[in-house]
Coordinates of C-alpha atoms and ligand atoms in Angstrom, one line a residue:
Chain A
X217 CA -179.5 -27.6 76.9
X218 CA -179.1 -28.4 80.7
X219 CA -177.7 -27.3 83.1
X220 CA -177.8 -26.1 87.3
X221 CA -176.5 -23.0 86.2
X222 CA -178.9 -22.4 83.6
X223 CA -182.1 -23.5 86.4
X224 CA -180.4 -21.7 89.1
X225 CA -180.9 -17.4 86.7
X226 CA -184.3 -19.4 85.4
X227 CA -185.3 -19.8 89.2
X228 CA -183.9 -16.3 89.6
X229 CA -181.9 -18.1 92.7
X230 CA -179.6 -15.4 93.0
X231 CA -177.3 -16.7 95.4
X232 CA -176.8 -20.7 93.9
X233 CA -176.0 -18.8 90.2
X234 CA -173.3 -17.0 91.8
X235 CA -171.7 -19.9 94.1
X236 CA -171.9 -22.4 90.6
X237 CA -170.2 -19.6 88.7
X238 CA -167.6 -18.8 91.7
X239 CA -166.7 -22.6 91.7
X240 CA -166.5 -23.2 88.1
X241 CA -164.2 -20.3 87.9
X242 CA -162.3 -22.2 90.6
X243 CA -162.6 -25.5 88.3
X244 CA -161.0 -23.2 85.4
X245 CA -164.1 -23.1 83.2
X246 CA -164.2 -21.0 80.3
X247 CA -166.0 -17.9 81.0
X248 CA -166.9 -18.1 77.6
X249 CA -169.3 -21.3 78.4
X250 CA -169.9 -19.7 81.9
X251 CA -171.4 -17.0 80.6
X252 CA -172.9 -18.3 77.6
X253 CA -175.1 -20.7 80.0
X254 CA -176.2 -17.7 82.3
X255 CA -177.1 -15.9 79.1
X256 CA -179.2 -18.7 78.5
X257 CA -181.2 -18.5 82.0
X258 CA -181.5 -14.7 80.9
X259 CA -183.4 -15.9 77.7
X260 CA -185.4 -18.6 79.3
X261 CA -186.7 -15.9 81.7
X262 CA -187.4 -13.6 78.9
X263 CA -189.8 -16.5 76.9
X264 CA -191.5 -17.2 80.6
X265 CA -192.3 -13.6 80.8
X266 CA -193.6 -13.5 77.2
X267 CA -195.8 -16.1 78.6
X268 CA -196.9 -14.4 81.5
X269 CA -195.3 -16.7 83.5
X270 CA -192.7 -14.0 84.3
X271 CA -193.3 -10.8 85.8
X272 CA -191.3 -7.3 85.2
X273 CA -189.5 -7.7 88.5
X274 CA -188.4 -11.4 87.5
X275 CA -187.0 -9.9 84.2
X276 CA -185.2 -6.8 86.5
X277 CA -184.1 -10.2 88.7
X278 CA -182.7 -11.9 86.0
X279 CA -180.8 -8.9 84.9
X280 CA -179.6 -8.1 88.0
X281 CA -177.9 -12.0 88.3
X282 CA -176.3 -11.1 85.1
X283 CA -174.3 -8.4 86.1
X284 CA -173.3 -9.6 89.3
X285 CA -172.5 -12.8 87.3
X286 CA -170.1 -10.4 85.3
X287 CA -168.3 -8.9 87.8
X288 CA -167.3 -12.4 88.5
X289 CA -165.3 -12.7 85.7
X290 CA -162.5 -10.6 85.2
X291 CA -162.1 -10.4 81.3
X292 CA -164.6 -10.4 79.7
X293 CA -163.8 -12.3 76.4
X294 CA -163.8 -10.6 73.4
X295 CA -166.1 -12.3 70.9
X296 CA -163.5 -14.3 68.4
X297 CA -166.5 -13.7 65.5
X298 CA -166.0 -10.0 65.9
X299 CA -163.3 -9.1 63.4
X300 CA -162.9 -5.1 65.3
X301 CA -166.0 -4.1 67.7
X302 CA -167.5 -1.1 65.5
X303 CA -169.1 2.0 67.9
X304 CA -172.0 1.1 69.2
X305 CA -174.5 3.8 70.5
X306 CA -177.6 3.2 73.1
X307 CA -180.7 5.7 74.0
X308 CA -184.3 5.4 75.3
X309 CA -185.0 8.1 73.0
X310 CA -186.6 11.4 74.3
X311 CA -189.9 11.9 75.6
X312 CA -189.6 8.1 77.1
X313 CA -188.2 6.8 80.5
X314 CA -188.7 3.1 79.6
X315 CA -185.0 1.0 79.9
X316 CA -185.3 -2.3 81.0
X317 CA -184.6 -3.8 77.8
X318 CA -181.9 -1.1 77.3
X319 CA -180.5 -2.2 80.2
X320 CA -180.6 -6.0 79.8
X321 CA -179.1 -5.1 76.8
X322 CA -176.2 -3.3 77.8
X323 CA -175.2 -6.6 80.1
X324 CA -175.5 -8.1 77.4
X325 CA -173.3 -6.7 75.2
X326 CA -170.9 -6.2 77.9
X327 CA -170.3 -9.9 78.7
X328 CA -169.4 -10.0 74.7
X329 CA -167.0 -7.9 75.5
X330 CA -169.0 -5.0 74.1
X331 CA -169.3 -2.0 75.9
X332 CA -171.6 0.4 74.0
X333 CA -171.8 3.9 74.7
X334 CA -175.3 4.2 76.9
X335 CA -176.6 7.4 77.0
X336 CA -179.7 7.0 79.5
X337 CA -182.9 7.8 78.7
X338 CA -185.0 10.7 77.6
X339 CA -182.1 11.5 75.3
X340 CA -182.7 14.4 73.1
X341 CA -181.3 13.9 69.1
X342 CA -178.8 16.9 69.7
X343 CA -177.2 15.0 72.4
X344 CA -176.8 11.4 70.3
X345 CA -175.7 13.8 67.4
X346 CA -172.7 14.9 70.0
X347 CA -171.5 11.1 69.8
X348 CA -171.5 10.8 66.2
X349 CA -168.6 13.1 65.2
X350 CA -165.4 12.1 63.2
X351 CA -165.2 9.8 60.4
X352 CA -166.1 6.1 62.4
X353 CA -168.8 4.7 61.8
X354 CA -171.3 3.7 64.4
X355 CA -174.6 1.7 65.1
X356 CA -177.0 3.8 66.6
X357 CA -179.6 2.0 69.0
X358 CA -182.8 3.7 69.7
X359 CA -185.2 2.6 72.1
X360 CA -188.7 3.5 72.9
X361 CA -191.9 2.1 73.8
X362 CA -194.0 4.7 74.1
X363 CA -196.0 6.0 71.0
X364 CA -194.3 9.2 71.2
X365 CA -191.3 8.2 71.2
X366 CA -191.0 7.1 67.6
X367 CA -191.2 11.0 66.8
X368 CA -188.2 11.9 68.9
X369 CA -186.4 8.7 66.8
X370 CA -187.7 10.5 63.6
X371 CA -186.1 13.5 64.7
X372 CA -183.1 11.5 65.1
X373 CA -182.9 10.3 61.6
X374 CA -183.6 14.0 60.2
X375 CA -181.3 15.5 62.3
X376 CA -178.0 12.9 61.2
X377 CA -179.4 13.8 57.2
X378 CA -179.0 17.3 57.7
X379 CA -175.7 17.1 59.0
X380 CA -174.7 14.7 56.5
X381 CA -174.4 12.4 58.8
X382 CA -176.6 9.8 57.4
X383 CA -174.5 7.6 55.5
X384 CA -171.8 6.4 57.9
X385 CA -174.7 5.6 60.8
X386 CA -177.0 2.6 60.8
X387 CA -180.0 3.1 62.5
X388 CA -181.5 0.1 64.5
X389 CA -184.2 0.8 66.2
X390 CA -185.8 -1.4 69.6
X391 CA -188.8 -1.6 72.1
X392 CA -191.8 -1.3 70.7
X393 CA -191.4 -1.6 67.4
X394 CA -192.3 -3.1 64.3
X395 CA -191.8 -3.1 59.9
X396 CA -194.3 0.0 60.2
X397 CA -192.3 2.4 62.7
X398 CA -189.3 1.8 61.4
X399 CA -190.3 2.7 57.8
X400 CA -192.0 6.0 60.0
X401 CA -188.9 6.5 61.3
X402 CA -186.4 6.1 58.3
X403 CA -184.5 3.5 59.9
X404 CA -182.3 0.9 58.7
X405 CA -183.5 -1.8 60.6
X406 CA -185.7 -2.8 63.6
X407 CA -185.2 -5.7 66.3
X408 CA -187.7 -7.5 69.1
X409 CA -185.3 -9.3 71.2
X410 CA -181.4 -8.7 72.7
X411 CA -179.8 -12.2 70.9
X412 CA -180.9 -10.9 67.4
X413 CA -179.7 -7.3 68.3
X414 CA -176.2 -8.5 69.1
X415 CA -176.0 -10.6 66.1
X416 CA -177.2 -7.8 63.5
X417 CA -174.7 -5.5 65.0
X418 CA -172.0 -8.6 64.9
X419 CA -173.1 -8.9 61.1
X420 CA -172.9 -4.4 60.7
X421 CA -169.5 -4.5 62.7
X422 CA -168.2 -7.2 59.9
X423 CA -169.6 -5.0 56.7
X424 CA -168.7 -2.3 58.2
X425 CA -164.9 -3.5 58.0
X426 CA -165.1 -4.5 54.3
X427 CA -166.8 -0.7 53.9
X428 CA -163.7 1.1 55.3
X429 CA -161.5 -1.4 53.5
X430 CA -163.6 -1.1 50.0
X431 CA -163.2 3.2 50.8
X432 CA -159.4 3.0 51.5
X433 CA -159.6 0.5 48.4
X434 CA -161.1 3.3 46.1
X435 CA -158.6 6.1 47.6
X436 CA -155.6 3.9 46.6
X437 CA -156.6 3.6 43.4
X438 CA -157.9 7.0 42.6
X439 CA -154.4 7.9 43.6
X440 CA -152.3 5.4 41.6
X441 CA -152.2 4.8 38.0
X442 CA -153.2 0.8 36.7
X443 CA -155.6 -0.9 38.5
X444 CA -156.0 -3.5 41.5
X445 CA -156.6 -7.2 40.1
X446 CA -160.0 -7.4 38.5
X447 CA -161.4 -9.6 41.4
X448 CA -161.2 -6.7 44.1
X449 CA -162.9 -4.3 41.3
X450 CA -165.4 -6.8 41.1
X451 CA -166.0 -6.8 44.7
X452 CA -166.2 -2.9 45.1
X453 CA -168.3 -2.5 42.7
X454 CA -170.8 -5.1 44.6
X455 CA -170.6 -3.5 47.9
X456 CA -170.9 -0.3 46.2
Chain B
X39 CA -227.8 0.5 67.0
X40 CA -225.7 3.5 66.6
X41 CA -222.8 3.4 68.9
X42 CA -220.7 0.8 71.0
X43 CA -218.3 1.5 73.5
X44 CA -215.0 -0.5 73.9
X45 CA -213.0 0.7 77.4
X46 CA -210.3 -0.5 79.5
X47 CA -211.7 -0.8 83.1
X48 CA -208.5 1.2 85.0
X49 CA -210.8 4.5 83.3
X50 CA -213.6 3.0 85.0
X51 CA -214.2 6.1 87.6
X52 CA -213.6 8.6 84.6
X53 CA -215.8 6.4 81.9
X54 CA -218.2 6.9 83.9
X55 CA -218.8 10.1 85.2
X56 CA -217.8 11.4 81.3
X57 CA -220.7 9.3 80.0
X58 CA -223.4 10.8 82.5
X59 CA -221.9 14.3 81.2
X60 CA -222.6 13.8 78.0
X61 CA -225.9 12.0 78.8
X62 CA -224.8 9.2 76.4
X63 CA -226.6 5.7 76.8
X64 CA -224.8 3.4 74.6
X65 CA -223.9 0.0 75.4
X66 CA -220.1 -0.7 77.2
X67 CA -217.9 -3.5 76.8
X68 CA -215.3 -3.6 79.4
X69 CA -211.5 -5.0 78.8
X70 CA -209.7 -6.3 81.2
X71 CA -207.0 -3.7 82.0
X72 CA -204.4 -6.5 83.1
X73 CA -204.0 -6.5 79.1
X74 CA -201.9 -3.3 79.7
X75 CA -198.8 -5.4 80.1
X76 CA -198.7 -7.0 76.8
X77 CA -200.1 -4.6 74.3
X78 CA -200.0 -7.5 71.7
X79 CA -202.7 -9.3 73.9
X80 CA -204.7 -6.4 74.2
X81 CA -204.5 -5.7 70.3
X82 CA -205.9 -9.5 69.5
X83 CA -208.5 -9.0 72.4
X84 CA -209.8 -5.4 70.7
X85 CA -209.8 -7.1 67.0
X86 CA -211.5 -9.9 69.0
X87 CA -214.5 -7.9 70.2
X88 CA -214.6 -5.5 67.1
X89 CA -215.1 -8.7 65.2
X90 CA -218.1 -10.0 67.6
X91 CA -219.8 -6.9 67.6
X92 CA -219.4 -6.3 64.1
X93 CA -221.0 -9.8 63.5
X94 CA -223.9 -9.2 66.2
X95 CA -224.4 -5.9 66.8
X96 CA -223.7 -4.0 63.5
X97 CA -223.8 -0.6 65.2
X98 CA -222.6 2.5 63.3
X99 CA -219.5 3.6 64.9
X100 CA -217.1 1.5 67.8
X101 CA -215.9 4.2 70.3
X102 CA -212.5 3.3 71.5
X103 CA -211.6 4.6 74.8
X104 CA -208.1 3.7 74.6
X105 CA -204.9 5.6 73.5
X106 CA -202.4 4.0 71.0
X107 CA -201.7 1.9 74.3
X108 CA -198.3 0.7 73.1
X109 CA -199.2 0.7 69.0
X110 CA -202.1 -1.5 70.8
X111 CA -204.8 0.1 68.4
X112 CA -202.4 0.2 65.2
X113 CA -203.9 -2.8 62.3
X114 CA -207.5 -2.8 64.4
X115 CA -210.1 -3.1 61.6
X116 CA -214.0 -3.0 61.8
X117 CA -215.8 -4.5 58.6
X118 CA -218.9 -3.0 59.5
X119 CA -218.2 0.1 61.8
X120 CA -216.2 3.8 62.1
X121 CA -213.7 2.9 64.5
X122 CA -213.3 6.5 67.1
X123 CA -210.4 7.1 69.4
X124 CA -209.0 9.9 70.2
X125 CA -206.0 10.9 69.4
X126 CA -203.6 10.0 72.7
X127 CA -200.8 7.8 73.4
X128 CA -202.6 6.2 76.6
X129 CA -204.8 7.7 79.5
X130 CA -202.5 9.8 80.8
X131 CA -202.6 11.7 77.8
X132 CA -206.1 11.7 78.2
X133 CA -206.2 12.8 81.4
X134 CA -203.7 15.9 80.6
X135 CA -206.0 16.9 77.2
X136 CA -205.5 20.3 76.4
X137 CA -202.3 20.4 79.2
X138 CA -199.6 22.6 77.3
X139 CA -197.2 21.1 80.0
X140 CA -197.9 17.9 78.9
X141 CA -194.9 16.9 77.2
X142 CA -192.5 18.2 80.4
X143 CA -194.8 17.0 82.6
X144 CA -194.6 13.5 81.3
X145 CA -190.8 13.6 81.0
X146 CA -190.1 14.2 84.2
X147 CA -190.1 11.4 85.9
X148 CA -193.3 11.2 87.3
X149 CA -195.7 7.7 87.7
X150 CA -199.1 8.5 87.5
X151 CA -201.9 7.2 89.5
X152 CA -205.6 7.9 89.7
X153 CA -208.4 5.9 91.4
X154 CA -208.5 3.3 88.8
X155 CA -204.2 3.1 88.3
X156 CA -204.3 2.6 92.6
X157 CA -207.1 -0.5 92.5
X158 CA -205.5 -2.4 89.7
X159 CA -203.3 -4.6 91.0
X160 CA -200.6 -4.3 88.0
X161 CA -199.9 -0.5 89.0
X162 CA -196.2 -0.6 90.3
X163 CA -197.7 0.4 93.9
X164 CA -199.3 -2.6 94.0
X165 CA -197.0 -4.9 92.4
X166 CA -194.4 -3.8 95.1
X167 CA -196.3 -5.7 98.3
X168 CA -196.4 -9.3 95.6
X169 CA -192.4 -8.6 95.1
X170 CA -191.9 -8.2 98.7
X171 CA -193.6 -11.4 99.2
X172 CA -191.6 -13.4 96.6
X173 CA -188.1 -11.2 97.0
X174 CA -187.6 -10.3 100.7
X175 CA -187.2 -6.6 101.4
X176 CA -183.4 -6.4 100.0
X177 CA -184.0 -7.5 97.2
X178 CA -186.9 -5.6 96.1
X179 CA -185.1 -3.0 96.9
X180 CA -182.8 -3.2 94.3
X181 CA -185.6 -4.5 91.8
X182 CA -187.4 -1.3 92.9
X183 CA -184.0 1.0 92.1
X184 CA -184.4 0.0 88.6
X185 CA -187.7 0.2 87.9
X186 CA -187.9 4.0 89.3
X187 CA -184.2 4.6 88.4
X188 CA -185.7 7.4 86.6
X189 CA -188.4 8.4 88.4
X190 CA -188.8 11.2 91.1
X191 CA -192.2 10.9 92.5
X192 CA -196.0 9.6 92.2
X193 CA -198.4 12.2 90.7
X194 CA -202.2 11.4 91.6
X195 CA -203.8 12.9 88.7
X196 CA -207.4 14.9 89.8
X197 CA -209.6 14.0 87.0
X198 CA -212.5 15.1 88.9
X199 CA -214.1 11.7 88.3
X200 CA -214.1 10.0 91.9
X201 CA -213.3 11.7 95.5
X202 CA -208.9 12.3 95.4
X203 CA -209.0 13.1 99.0
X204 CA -209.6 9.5 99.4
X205 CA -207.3 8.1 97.6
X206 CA -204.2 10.9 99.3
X207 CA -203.8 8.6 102.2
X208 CA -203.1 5.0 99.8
X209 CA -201.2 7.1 97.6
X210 CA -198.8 9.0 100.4
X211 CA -198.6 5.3 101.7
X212 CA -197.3 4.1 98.4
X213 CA -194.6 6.9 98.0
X214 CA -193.3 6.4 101.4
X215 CA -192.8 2.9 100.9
X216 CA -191.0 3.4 97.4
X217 CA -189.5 6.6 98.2
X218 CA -191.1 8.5 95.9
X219 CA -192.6 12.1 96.4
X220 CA -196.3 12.4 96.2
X221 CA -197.6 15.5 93.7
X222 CA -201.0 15.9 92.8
X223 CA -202.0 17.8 89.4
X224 CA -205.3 18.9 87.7
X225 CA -206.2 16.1 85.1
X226 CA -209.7 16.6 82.8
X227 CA -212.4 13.9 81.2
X228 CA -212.8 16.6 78.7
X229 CA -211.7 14.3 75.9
X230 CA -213.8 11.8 77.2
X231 CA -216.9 13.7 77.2
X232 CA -216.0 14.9 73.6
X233 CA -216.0 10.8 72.5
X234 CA -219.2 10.3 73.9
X235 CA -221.1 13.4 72.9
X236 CA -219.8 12.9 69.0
X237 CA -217.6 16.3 69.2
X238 CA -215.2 14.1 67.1
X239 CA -212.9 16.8 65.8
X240 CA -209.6 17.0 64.9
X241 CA -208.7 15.3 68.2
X242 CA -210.1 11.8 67.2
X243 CA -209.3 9.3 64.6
X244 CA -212.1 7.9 62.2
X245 CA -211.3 4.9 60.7
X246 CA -213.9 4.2 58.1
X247 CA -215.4 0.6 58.1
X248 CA -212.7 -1.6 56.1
X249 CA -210.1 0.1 57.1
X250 CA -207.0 -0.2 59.1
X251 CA -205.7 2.0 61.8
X252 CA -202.1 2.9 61.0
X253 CA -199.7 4.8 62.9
X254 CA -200.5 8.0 60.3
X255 CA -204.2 8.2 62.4
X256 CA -201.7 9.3 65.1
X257 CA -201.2 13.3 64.3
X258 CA -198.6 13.9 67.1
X259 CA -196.4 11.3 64.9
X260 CA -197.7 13.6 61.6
X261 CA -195.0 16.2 60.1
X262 CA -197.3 18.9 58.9
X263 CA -196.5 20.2 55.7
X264 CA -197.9 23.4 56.8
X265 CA -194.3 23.7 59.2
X266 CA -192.0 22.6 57.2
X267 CA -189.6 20.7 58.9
X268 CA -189.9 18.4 61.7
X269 CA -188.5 20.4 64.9
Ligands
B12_549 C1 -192.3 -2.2 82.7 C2 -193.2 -1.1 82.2 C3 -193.1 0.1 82.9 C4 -192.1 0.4 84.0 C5 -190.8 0.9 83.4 C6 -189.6 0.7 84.2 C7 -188.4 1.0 83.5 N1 -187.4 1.4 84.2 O1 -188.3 1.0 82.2 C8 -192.9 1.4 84.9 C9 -193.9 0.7 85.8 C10 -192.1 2.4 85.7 C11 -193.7 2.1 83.7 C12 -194.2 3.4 83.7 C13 -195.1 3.9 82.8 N2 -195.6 3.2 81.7 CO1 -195.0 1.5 81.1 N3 -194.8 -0.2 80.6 C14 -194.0 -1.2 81.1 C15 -194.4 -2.5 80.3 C16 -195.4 -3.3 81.0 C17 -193.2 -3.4 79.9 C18 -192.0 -2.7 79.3 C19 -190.7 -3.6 79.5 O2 -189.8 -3.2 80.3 N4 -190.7 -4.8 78.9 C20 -189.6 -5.7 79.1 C21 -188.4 -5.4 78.2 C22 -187.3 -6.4 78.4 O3 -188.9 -5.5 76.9 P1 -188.7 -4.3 75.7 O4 -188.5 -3.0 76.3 O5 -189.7 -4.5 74.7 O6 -187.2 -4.7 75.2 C23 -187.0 -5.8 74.4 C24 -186.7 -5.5 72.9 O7 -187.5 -4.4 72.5 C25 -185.2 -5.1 72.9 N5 -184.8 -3.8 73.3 C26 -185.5 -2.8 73.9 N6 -184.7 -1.7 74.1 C27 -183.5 -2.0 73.6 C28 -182.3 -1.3 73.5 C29 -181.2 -1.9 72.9 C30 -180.0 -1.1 72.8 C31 -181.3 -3.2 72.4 C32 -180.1 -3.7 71.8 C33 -182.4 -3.9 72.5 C34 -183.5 -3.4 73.1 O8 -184.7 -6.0 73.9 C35 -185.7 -6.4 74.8 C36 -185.6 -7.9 74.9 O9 -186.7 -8.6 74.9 C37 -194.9 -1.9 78.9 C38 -195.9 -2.8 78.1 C39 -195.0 -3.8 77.3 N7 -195.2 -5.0 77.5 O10 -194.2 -3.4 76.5 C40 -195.6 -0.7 79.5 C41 -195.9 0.6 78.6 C42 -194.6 0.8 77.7 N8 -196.0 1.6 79.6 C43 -197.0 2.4 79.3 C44 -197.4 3.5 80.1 C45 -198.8 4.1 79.8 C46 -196.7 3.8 81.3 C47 -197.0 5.0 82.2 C48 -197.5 6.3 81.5 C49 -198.1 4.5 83.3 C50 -198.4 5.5 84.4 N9 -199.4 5.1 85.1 O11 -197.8 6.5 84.6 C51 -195.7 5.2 82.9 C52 -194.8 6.2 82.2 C53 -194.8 7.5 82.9 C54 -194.5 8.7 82.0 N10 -193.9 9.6 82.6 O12 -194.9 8.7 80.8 C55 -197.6 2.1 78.0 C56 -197.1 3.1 76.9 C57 -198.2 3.5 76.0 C58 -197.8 4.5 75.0 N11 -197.8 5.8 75.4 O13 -197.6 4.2 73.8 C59 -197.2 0.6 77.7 C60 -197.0 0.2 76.3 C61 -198.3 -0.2 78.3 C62 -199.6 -0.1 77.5 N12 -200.1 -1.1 76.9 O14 -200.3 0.9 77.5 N13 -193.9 1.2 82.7

């Protein structure tokens, strides 16, 4: 794909990205294809600093475009592939200060139409529990990138068990992790990169639907006498 | 030959003056401490050099002088060699052996620098003058605000290994410029001297020849059975 906008958050040319997005908005682009372009330049700068082509600051830089980029646009649009946005939760777990991808991340998600609850960094397990109350379920993001940090997301995990907790949270945890941590940690899954995070929590957000449907399924039937048509059965019993 | 040493230069100052303290004389291999900024780099480069010496040198036991660095030293292997670290999640933990502050003292939003962390020219203090170059002063401002959104201040960490009066002035400099406060704090090579005098006790890894270093090696990460649950 090419584009000026795309060069101009690769170049990390601050001020062209934000006069191309003001006049497209003028021309009545999308901001759908606005920002899906400037989320591109993000991504490019991400694979030049993977090749050490890129410094930290350019990454910050990039970042920083982004959300100026979204302040642009009034609405952001809700992603049409999202059937209802399920809670998402962020934290650079405790013991670690590291949020650059945290924070990329939360732009991210925010130009979806996302907007996660971020709880900083250095977050203690008591304090994430204090956001998973109620009945909803939610997709908890860890981060850390410091050895000792995949403790504190341990602690996490034990923590939501023993509150009973467990069941209605999926764990995804980021930064510097790989297959290893996250079996350390309990987790349900773990991701390297921001466009894959979005998309597994797309993917949680649309089970996560059919899971409260499936549940409010059972009740119905627990509570009525006969059955629903075979076919639903035969889905619950799947999902189950 | 009994022992090689592997070590990242930044400990350079520290490396140094440990080894003279525990009169040890084996051979060093310095890695290029640039490697710090992509820890899967400095993983291949380690396997890389375990594999040569293993093939050349044979020796008995590889002495790491690294911390998990980033899960840098998690699936090394030697098929020839103990591999011995100790048991830290980078230099500063090093540096703070023994600290019981350790874990506040690291959570508090502090950047450390020591002789070595000053020179290299990834530390942030350093990077700051390139970014200046490349950004302009407003914007590395703002670069700046969210790299040390969560810091508070600079602490130059006295291991004892090279002169820290010396190294006050660059470091004041360096705060001022990035508005950071300047502490200082007692750091220690005691680890260090305990690598290279083979006190390898319950504060190292040994990773038998064959085998790979996983993150259980780590016992920070380790629930001990002995209390019960995890706190
Ligand atoms: C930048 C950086 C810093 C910055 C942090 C700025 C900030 N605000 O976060 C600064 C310079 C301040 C810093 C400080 C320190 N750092 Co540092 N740092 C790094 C470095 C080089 C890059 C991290 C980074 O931001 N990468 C870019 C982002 C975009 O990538 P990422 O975090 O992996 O995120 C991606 C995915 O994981 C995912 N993701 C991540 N989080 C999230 C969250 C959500 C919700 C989602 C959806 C996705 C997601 O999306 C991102 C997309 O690509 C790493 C090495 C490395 N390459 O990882 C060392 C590293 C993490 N640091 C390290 C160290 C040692 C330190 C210091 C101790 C150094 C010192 N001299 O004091 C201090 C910490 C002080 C303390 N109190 O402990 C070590 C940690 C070792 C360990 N203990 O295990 C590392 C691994 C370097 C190494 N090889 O030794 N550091």
């Amino acid at each position: 794909m090419e584009d000026q906008l795309i060069d101009a958050v690769l170049e990390l040319n601050e001020d062209l990205a934000i006069d191309i997005v003001s006049q497209r908005i003028r021309e009545g682009d999308s901001p759908v294809s606005i920002i899906s372009l400037v989320q591109e330049g993000v991504n490019r700068v991400g694979v030049y600093y993977n090749q050490g082509r890129y410094f930290i600051a350019d990454l910050i830089m990039s970042g920083l475009i982004f959300k100026e980029v979204i302040k642009l646009i009034t609405f952001p649009p809700e992603d049409s592939s999202l059937p209802q946005p399920v809670k998402a939760i962020f934290a650079t777990v405790e013991r670690d200060i590291h949020d650059i991808g945290k924070n990329i991340a939360v732009t991210y998600f925010n130009s979806k139409g996302i907007h996660p609850v971020d709880l900083g960094v250095n977050v203690p397990p008591e304090i994430i529990l204090e956001q998973v109350t109620g009945d909803e379920p939610v997709v908890l993001f860890l981060s850390g990138l410091i050895t000792s940090s995949y403790y504190s997301m341990k602690k996490t995990v034990s923590l939501l068990k023993e509150r009973g907790l467990r069941e209605k949270v999926v764990v995804v945890i980021c930064g510097l992790v790989d297959e290893e941590v996250k079996n350390y940690v309990e987790a349900d899954y773990f991701v390297k990169d921001i466009i894959e995070s979005y998309e597994l929590y797309v993917k949680l957000s649309a089970d996560s639907q059919k899971m409260i449907s499936n549940l409010e399924l059972r009740r119905w039937a627990q509570k009525h006498v006969g059955s629903p048509p075979a076919s639903v059965w035969q889905e619950v019993r799947e999902d189950a | 030959m009994r022992n090689i040493i592997l070590a990242c230069e930044i400990l350079e100052d520290e490396i140094r003056k440990a080894r003279s303290a525990a009169e040890n004389q084996d051979p060093i291999i310095w890695i290029d401490s640039s490697l710090h900024m992509f820890p899967q780099k400095l993983h291949d480069k380690l396997q890389e050099e375990i594999d040569r010496i293993d093939r050349e040198q044979a020796p008995e036991n590889i002495l790491l002088s690294f911390g998990y660095c980033g899960n840098s030293v998690v699936g090394l292997k030697s098929s020839t060699a103990n591999l011995i670290f100790p048991q830290a999640n980078d230099c500063i933990d090093l540096f703070l052996y023994k600290n019981k502050d350790k874990i506040t003292i690291r959570s508090s939003g502090c950047y450390f620098l020591t002789r070595g962390w000053l020179k290299s020219q990834y530390s942030i203090v350093n990077e700051y003058d390139r970014y200046l170059e490349r950004y302009g002063q407003k914007k590395t401002d703002r670069i700046m605000d969210v790299m040390l959104a969560h810091y508070k201040c600079f602490t130059l960490l006295d291991t004892g290994a090279y002169p820290v009066e010396d190294c006050t002035p660059i470091a004041l400099e360096s705060a001022r410029k990035l508005n950071m406060q300047l502490c200082m704090k007692q750091g220690s090579i005691q680890h260090l001297i305990k690598l290279f005098s083979e006190d390898w006790d319950e504060d190292f890894c040994i990773v038998p020849p064959g085998s790979q270093v996983t993150l259980d090696h780590f016992s920070e990460l380790s629930l001990s059975p002995a209390q019960g649950q995890i706190l």
